[in-house]
């Protein structure tokens, strides 16, 4: 898998093993020269001075494997990368879509070869057997119950055991899986650990081994194959609409609507482009889904590089929610629906977190009293302003600023007539402000129950000579300095009209 | 259109009706270009002096530019824009605020307010603060805030929002940069199409050509101190005052006023306590120029 067609030959990749540089992979030409993985680099260079040797890059290998696994999603959504060099695909129930297991395997191998990889593939009823067959045998398809015959002649390393266990088994003369198949289990487990028997059972299909998929499997999926790859944006959008029409039927059967959708575009050269879009209410309407992707594609612009075209498009509903059947009518609902569409469009183009609603929180600390949450998620939620209004009337809160700095800005050169009194002048952003009118202080206690609560704050509304109105606060008190508390600091927190 | 009009002119009795009809046709033709925002109702500020200059008030389905006289005065310009928004989009909330404490149990209805702002402007001038908006007569339930990294996205989002019928007011906040006249024309057309009030909130004044119906420059003015309180520094803040300069108006004259926010009735009033005469020309040269 690490061998590329265009690379110079003979080629070997080496990695560090302790203090030693060992070859970890060799290409076909190097193999013909008698080099193998595990040979010391110095020895290999001495044998063949023309050898091109490159250091290994495990992170890049892992990324490549992930990208390939992504591409393999075209065969089944249930798959997992099996580092360092394998991919596990659960093709139960989807082989017939490709004309049977044989055809699926041929197709996979042909495409992998086309990308320039040397790949081996095997199909078996258990993960262990398939992995052993792909790496250590020529068997293409192993029918259920034939695992014994398949595994018997293979070396014990095929069971995915640790190298220590394999070495320990080799010391007592157990080299092949066949050697341990019929041995009494208790002594084996006692001497070599339960792991050995578990891996054996898993390979033989006696114990079920679950496959953890890389990505959660979407509840609704529709896909379309193209004999002639598509590249134009209009074609992609038309495909989205066609797939959405198919999804609509499936969603309607279960009374669901899509809250989050993902469009996966499989490029002919193996790159997979994924585009996600969210909605603020469950939708089924293909037109609405198409409109979302219009904005997403516009926002992505050149990032969606079609290259030589996409040969498979898959639209999946990653989050579905119950959706009441379409209703026609009353004015208010129409308006709400129109607003939802606007929010969806804006969120699709600008990003979900950029379109928000203000939610009131039950906190007396000004920066915690309100939060901006994604409007799509909050479309039907209670925002809590009623409670805030009740609180404001009860507590007789002083007016709050219109604009608020998320991070209070320190102000300097604060001059006050009495240490804990209101400021007379202060400097903010290098400009000096002369205070002519003040209201306050309003004492707001810090979160005294928490370690990071901070000191109490005294808030002042001030107006300067030019009529600018600010919300300032002093964190801490001067008189507390006697108790060796830090010096109070002044901040500007907001502006009034 | 030409022939029937000419025949009607022959009879003097029909002339006023024909003139009226022609005026209406002209208005319709101009409205289609987005130049005269006559479509939609007029939104009065509640101050007869200003409403007179605006011949009734600001066009509702139109674009208006509101600029802060200086970047530090952005909050004042925001306050002016929000006061307009409160008059336009949120009638029930306004009446609720008028009755004071009973605001608590009011049902909030009306069209939505979209506040679209550039990231940089929010970082520099502060983000809209829910509790403060609530106090200024804007129900935070009806507010949707949108942030955008680029001014291009702000303009795009504004156009989308202006066309939406569920939205009553769109505030688009941008830091200094010239806006293409074609873009303001598009916004004006979108505002007319959606019958939405579009407010372009800018942090510094600009004088480039624009399709906006009016252009305002808003600054702060010292408030008149509240009565009572002996020491000069101990008196509280009076009602906030703004200087509002109308520097561009497609429907009439220009003007400059000092207005005061009446928090009880939730509306602007002309400031009744005028500044000392000698001070006017010195620290407010624009007033001298306009007068």
Coordinates of C-alpha atoms in Angstrom, one line a residue, chain A residues 295 299 334-336 338-339 342-343 345-346 349-350 353-358 365-367 369-370 372 375 382-386 388-390 392-393 400-406 409 417 422 424 428-429 433-439 461-471 495-497, chain B residues 72-76 78-79 82 101 103-106 108 112 114-115 119 121-136 139-141 143-149 153 156-157 160-161 163-167 173 201 220-223 226 232-237 240-242:
Chain A
X295 CA -25.8 28.4 -0.2
X299 CA -19.9 29.6 0.6
X334 CA -46.3 31.1 6.9
X335 CA -44.3 33.9 8.4
X336 CA -42.5 31.6 10.8
X338 CA -40.3 32.0 6.0
X339 CA -38.1 33.2 8.8
X342 CA -34.0 32.7 6.0
X343 CA -32.2 31.5 9.0
X345 CA -30.0 30.1 4.2
X346 CA -27.9 32.5 6.3
X349 CA -23.7 30.4 3.9
X350 CA -22.1 32.0 6.9
X353 CA -22.7 29.7 14.9
X354 CA -22.9 33.0 13.1
X355 CA -26.7 33.2 13.1
X356 CA -27.8 33.4 16.7
X357 CA -30.6 34.2 19.1
X358 CA -30.0 35.9 22.5
X365 CA -23.1 38.5 36.5
X366 CA -23.5 40.7 33.4
X367 CA -21.5 38.6 31.0
X369 CA -26.7 36.9 31.9
X370 CA -27.1 36.4 28.2
X372 CA -25.8 33.9 21.9
X375 CA -30.7 30.3 15.9
X382 CA -37.9 29.3 25.3
X383 CA -35.4 32.1 25.4
X384 CA -36.0 33.2 29.0
X385 CA -36.7 36.9 28.5
X386 CA -40.0 36.8 30.3
X388 CA -35.6 38.4 33.0
X389 CA -38.2 41.1 32.7
X390 CA -39.8 39.9 36.0
X392 CA -35.6 43.4 36.3
X393 CA -38.8 44.8 37.7
X400 CA -28.1 48.1 31.1
X401 CA -25.9 49.2 28.2
X402 CA -26.9 48.7 24.6
X403 CA -23.5 47.5 23.5
X404 CA -21.4 45.2 25.6
X405 CA -17.8 44.3 25.4
X406 CA -17.5 40.5 25.7
X409 CA -11.4 46.5 28.6
X417 CA -12.0 61.8 44.7
X422 CA -16.8 57.1 41.3
X424 CA -13.6 61.7 37.8
X428 CA -9.7 54.4 27.5
X429 CA -8.1 53.5 24.2
X433 CA -12.6 61.1 29.3
X434 CA -13.7 63.7 31.8
X435 CA -16.6 62.4 33.7
X436 CA -19.4 65.0 34.3
X437 CA -22.2 62.8 35.6
X438 CA -22.2 59.5 37.4
X439 CA -24.8 57.1 38.7
X461 CA -22.9 54.7 34.7
X462 CA -20.8 57.7 33.7
X463 CA -21.2 60.4 31.1
X464 CA -18.2 62.3 29.8
X465 CA -17.9 65.8 28.6
X466 CA -18.8 65.0 25.0
X467 CA -21.9 63.1 26.1
X468 CA -20.5 59.6 25.7
X469 CA -22.1 57.2 28.2
X470 CA -20.2 54.2 29.5
X471 CA -20.7 51.4 32.0
X495 CA -21.7 51.7 26.1
X496 CA -25.0 53.4 26.3
X497 CA -26.7 55.3 23.5
Chain B
X72 CA -16.6 56.2 19.7
X73 CA -20.1 57.4 19.1
X74 CA -21.3 54.2 17.5
X75 CA -23.4 53.4 20.6
X76 CA -25.4 56.6 20.0
X78 CA -27.0 52.3 17.5
X79 CA -29.5 53.8 19.9
X82 CA -32.9 50.8 17.6
X101 CA -44.3 47.3 35.0
X103 CA -44.5 44.9 30.3
X104 CA -43.8 41.7 32.2
X105 CA -46.9 39.9 31.0
X106 CA -47.1 41.3 27.5
X108 CA -44.5 39.7 22.1
X112 CA -38.4 40.1 13.5
X114 CA -32.2 41.2 12.2
X115 CA -28.9 42.7 13.3
X119 CA -16.9 40.7 13.4
X121 CA -17.1 46.1 14.4
X122 CA -18.5 44.0 17.2
X123 CA -15.1 43.5 18.7
X124 CA -14.4 47.2 18.5
X125 CA -17.7 48.6 19.5
X126 CA -19.3 45.9 21.6
X127 CA -22.0 43.4 20.7
X128 CA -25.7 44.0 21.2
X129 CA -26.6 43.3 24.8
X130 CA -29.9 41.6 25.4
X131 CA -30.8 43.2 28.8
X132 CA -29.9 46.7 27.4
X133 CA -32.0 46.1 24.3
X134 CA -34.9 45.0 26.4
X135 CA -34.7 48.3 28.3
X136 CA -34.6 50.2 25.0
X139 CA -37.8 42.5 22.7
X140 CA -34.7 40.2 22.5
X141 CA -37.1 37.4 21.5
X143 CA -33.9 39.7 17.5
X144 CA -31.7 37.5 15.4
X145 CA -28.0 38.5 15.3
X146 CA -25.8 37.6 12.4
X147 CA -22.1 38.0 12.3
X148 CA -20.0 38.0 9.2
X149 CA -16.3 38.0 8.6
X153 CA -21.2 38.9 3.5
X156 CA -25.4 39.7 1.1
X157 CA -27.1 38.8 4.3
X160 CA -31.5 38.2 1.8
X161 CA -33.1 39.4 5.0
X163 CA -36.6 40.3 1.1
X164 CA -38.0 38.2 3.8
X165 CA -41.6 39.0 4.8
X166 CA -41.1 37.8 8.4
X167 CA -38.5 40.4 9.0
X173 CA -23.5 47.3 10.8
X201 CA -25.3 51.4 10.5
X220 CA -23.6 62.3 21.3
X221 CA -24.6 65.4 23.2
X222 CA -24.2 66.1 26.9
X223 CA -27.4 65.3 28.7
X226 CA -31.4 65.7 36.4
X232 CA -21.9 69.1 40.7
X233 CA -20.4 65.6 40.5
X234 CA -23.0 63.8 42.4
X235 CA -25.9 64.5 40.1
X236 CA -27.2 61.6 38.0
X237 CA -27.3 61.1 34.3
X240 CA -29.5 60.6 26.8
X241 CA -29.2 63.2 24.1
X242 CA -28.1 62.8 20.5

